[in-house]
């Protein structure tokens, strides 16, 4: 199972991905987590992407595609993969298709968490206060949202056309969103 959890930053993708990991044994592939780990470790990659992450811009397609490729190899035979924060551009989506095709697989389902921007801002302001993640400050968050609307939202019609896009109300409670995801997954198999 290759499942893309889709939605703007702070839509709740990470929370839902972690639930799916716990309940179904899928592997969460969060490019944001991988990049933050690289920054924290002070690796060459981390030093290269640090200022990009802090600005709210996107790192290059090449970098994130390589991270995903590597994780697919490392976790061969997993029950499923949840792509969280990837793909974020049309180029990444095409690359993911190729990576999966070369392994005899495909994107099975895309679950879009639908949230409104005002609610997102409120959510992320709270997260900033609680967790202090630098790129959650309101100025940087608005850059991330702009990037989402310009570069990532165009993937919605692409997956819709394939008939694999499911929409779940991301404004509902964590358990309700999770129920919506379970229902979408039942349809997908
Ligand atoms: P996230 O935790 O998914 O919101 O990602 C945090 C930051 O990491 C983003 O604002 C980008 O700078 C970078 N990032 C994460 N995933 C990607 C991706 N798929 N493509 C480009 N940049 C990414």
mmCIF file with all atom_site columns, N, CA and C in Angstrom, residues 17-28 75 77-82:
data_model
loop_
_atom_site.group_PDB
_atom_site.id
_atom_site.type_symbol
_atom_site.label_atom_id
_atom_site.label_alt_id
_atom_site.label_comp_id
_atom_site.label_asym_id
_atom_site.label_entity_id
_atom_site.label_seq_id
_atom_site.pdbx_PDB_ins_code
_atom_site.Cartn_x
_atom_site.Cartn_y
_atom_site.Cartn_z
_atom_site.occupancy
_atom_site.B_iso_or_equiv
_atom_site.pdbx_formal_charge
_atom_site.auth_seq_id
_atom_site.auth_comp_id
_atom_site.auth_asym_id
_atom_site.auth_atom_id
_atom_site.pdbx_PDB_model_num
ATOM 1  N N  . UNK A 1 17 ? -0.474 10.198 10.238 1.00 0.00 ? 17 UNK A N  1
ATOM 2  C CA . UNK A 1 17 ? 0.506  9.204  9.778  1.00 0.00 ? 17 UNK A CA 1
ATOM 3  C C  . UNK A 1 17 ? 0.945  8.344  10.967 1.00 0.00 ? 17 UNK A C  1
ATOM 4  N N  . UNK A 1 18 ? 1.170  8.986  12.100 1.00 0.00 ? 18 UNK A N  1
ATOM 5  C CA . UNK A 1 18 ? 1.634  8.241  13.278 1.00 0.00 ? 18 UNK A CA 1
ATOM 6  C C  . UNK A 1 18 ? 0.574  7.250  13.756 1.00 0.00 ? 18 UNK A C  1
ATOM 7  N N  . UNK A 1 19 ? -0.689 7.628  13.635 1.00 0.00 ? 19 UNK A N  1
ATOM 8  C CA . UNK A 1 19 ? -1.764 6.693  14.006 1.00 0.00 ? 19 UNK A CA 1
ATOM 9  C C  . UNK A 1 19 ? -1.750 5.479  13.074 1.00 0.00 ? 19 UNK A C  1
ATOM 10 N N  . UNK A 1 20 ? -1.551 5.730  11.789 1.00 0.00 ? 20 UNK A N  1
ATOM 11 C CA . UNK A 1 20 ? -1.545 4.615  10.830 1.00 0.00 ? 20 UNK A CA 1
ATOM 12 C C  . UNK A 1 20 ? -0.345 3.695  11.067 1.00 0.00 ? 20 UNK A C  1
ATOM 13 N N  . UNK A 1 21 ? 0.764  4.291  11.463 1.00 0.00 ? 21 UNK A N  1
ATOM 14 C CA . UNK A 1 21 ? 1.943  3.484  11.782 1.00 0.00 ? 21 UNK A CA 1
ATOM 15 C C  . UNK A 1 21 ? 1.615  2.559  12.953 1.00 0.00 ? 21 UNK A C  1
ATOM 16 N N  . UNK A 1 22 ? 1.001  3.146  13.995 1.00 0.00 ? 22 UNK A N  1
ATOM 17 C CA . UNK A 1 22 ? 0.698  2.369  15.195 1.00 0.00 ? 22 UNK A CA 1
ATOM 18 C C  . UNK A 1 22 ? -0.346 1.290  14.911 1.00 0.00 ? 22 UNK A C  1
ATOM 19 N N  . UNK A 1 23 ? -1.359 1.624  14.101 1.00 0.00 ? 23 UNK A N  1
ATOM 20 C CA . UNK A 1 23 ? -2.483 0.697  13.903 1.00 0.00 ? 23 UNK A CA 1
ATOM 21 C C  . UNK A 1 23 ? -2.248 -0.331 12.798 1.00 0.00 ? 23 UNK A C  1
ATOM 22 N N  . UNK A 1 24 ? -1.475 0.048  11.785 1.00 0.00 ? 24 UNK A N  1
ATOM 23 C CA . UNK A 1 24 ? -1.353 -0.836 10.618 1.00 0.00 ? 24 UNK A CA 1
ATOM 24 C C  . UNK A 1 24 ? 0.065  -1.291 10.319 1.00 0.00 ? 24 UNK A C  1
ATOM 25 N N  . UNK A 1 25 ? 1.024  -0.732 11.054 1.00 0.00 ? 25 UNK A N  1
ATOM 26 C CA . UNK A 1 25 ? 2.418  -1.139 10.815 1.00 0.00 ? 25 UNK A CA 1
ATOM 27 C C  . UNK A 1 25 ? 3.005  -0.580 9.529  1.00 0.00 ? 25 UNK A C  1
ATOM 28 N N  . UNK A 1 26 ? 2.379  0.453  8.999  1.00 0.00 ? 26 UNK A N  1
ATOM 29 C CA . UNK A 1 26 ? 2.957  1.093  7.816  1.00 0.00 ? 26 UNK A CA 1
ATOM 30 C C  . UNK A 1 26 ? 4.171  1.922  8.226  1.00 0.00 ? 26 UNK A C  1
ATOM 31 N N  . UNK A 1 27 ? 4.983  2.258  7.229  1.00 0.00 ? 27 UNK A N  1
ATOM 32 C CA . UNK A 1 27 ? 6.166  3.090  7.473  1.00 0.00 ? 27 UNK A CA 1
ATOM 33 C C  . UNK A 1 27 ? 5.836  4.531  7.060  1.00 0.00 ? 27 UNK A C  1
ATOM 34 N N  . UNK A 1 28 ? 6.113  5.461  7.969  1.00 0.00 ? 28 UNK A N  1
ATOM 35 C CA . UNK A 1 28 ? 5.876  6.874  7.648  1.00 0.00 ? 28 UNK A CA 1
ATOM 36 C C  . UNK A 1 28 ? 7.103  7.449  6.966  1.00 0.00 ? 28 UNK A C  1
ATOM 37 N N  . UNK A 1 75 ? 13.475 -0.034 3.546  1.00 0.00 ? 75 UNK A N  1
ATOM 38 C CA . UNK A 1 75 ? 12.285 -0.653 4.163  1.00 0.00 ? 75 UNK A CA 1
ATOM 39 C C  . UNK A 1 75 ? 11.565 -1.621 3.232  1.00 0.00 ? 75 UNK A C  1
ATOM 40 N N  . UNK A 1 77 ? 9.709  -4.523 1.519  1.00 0.00 ? 77 UNK A N  1
ATOM 41 C CA . UNK A 1 77 ? 8.846  -5.547 2.119  1.00 0.00 ? 77 UNK A CA 1
ATOM 42 C C  . UNK A 1 77 ? 7.916  -5.017 3.192  1.00 0.00 ? 77 UNK A C  1
ATOM 43 N N  . UNK A 1 78 ? 7.930  -3.711 3.424  1.00 0.00 ? 78 UNK A N  1
ATOM 44 C CA . UNK A 1 78 ? 7.028  -3.136 4.441  1.00 0.00 ? 78 UNK A CA 1
ATOM 45 C C  . UNK A 1 78 ? 5.570  -3.325 4.009  1.00 0.00 ? 78 UNK A C  1
ATOM 46 N N  . UNK A 1 79 ? 4.680  -3.350 5.014  1.00 0.00 ? 79 UNK A N  1
ATOM 47 C CA . UNK A 1 79 ? 3.245  -3.543 4.716  1.00 0.00 ? 79 UNK A CA 1
ATOM 48 C C  . UNK A 1 79 ? 2.696  -2.364 3.915  1.00 0.00 ? 79 UNK A C  1
ATOM 49 N N  . UNK A 1 80 ? 3.263  -1.207 4.121  1.00 0.00 ? 80 UNK A N  1
ATOM 50 C CA . UNK A 1 80 ? 2.773  -0.032 3.395  1.00 0.00 ? 80 UNK A CA 1
ATOM 51 C C  . UNK A 1 80 ? 3.633  1.174  3.705  1.00 0.00 ? 80 UNK A C  1
ATOM 52 N N  . UNK A 1 81 ? 3.516  2.168  2.846  1.00 0.00 ? 81 UNK A N  1
ATOM 53 C CA . UNK A 1 81 ? 4.239  3.419  3.055  1.00 0.00 ? 81 UNK A CA 1
ATOM 54 C C  . UNK A 1 81 ? 3.247  4.570  3.072  1.00 0.00 ? 81 UNK A C  1
ATOM 55 N N  . UNK A 1 82 ? 3.477  5.476  4.010  1.00 0.00 ? 82 UNK A N  1
ATOM 56 C CA . UNK A 1 82 ? 2.662  6.695  4.073  1.00 0.00 ? 82 UNK A CA 1
ATOM 57 C C  . UNK A 1 82 ? 3.579  7.849  3.718  1.00 0.00 ? 82 UNK A C  1
#
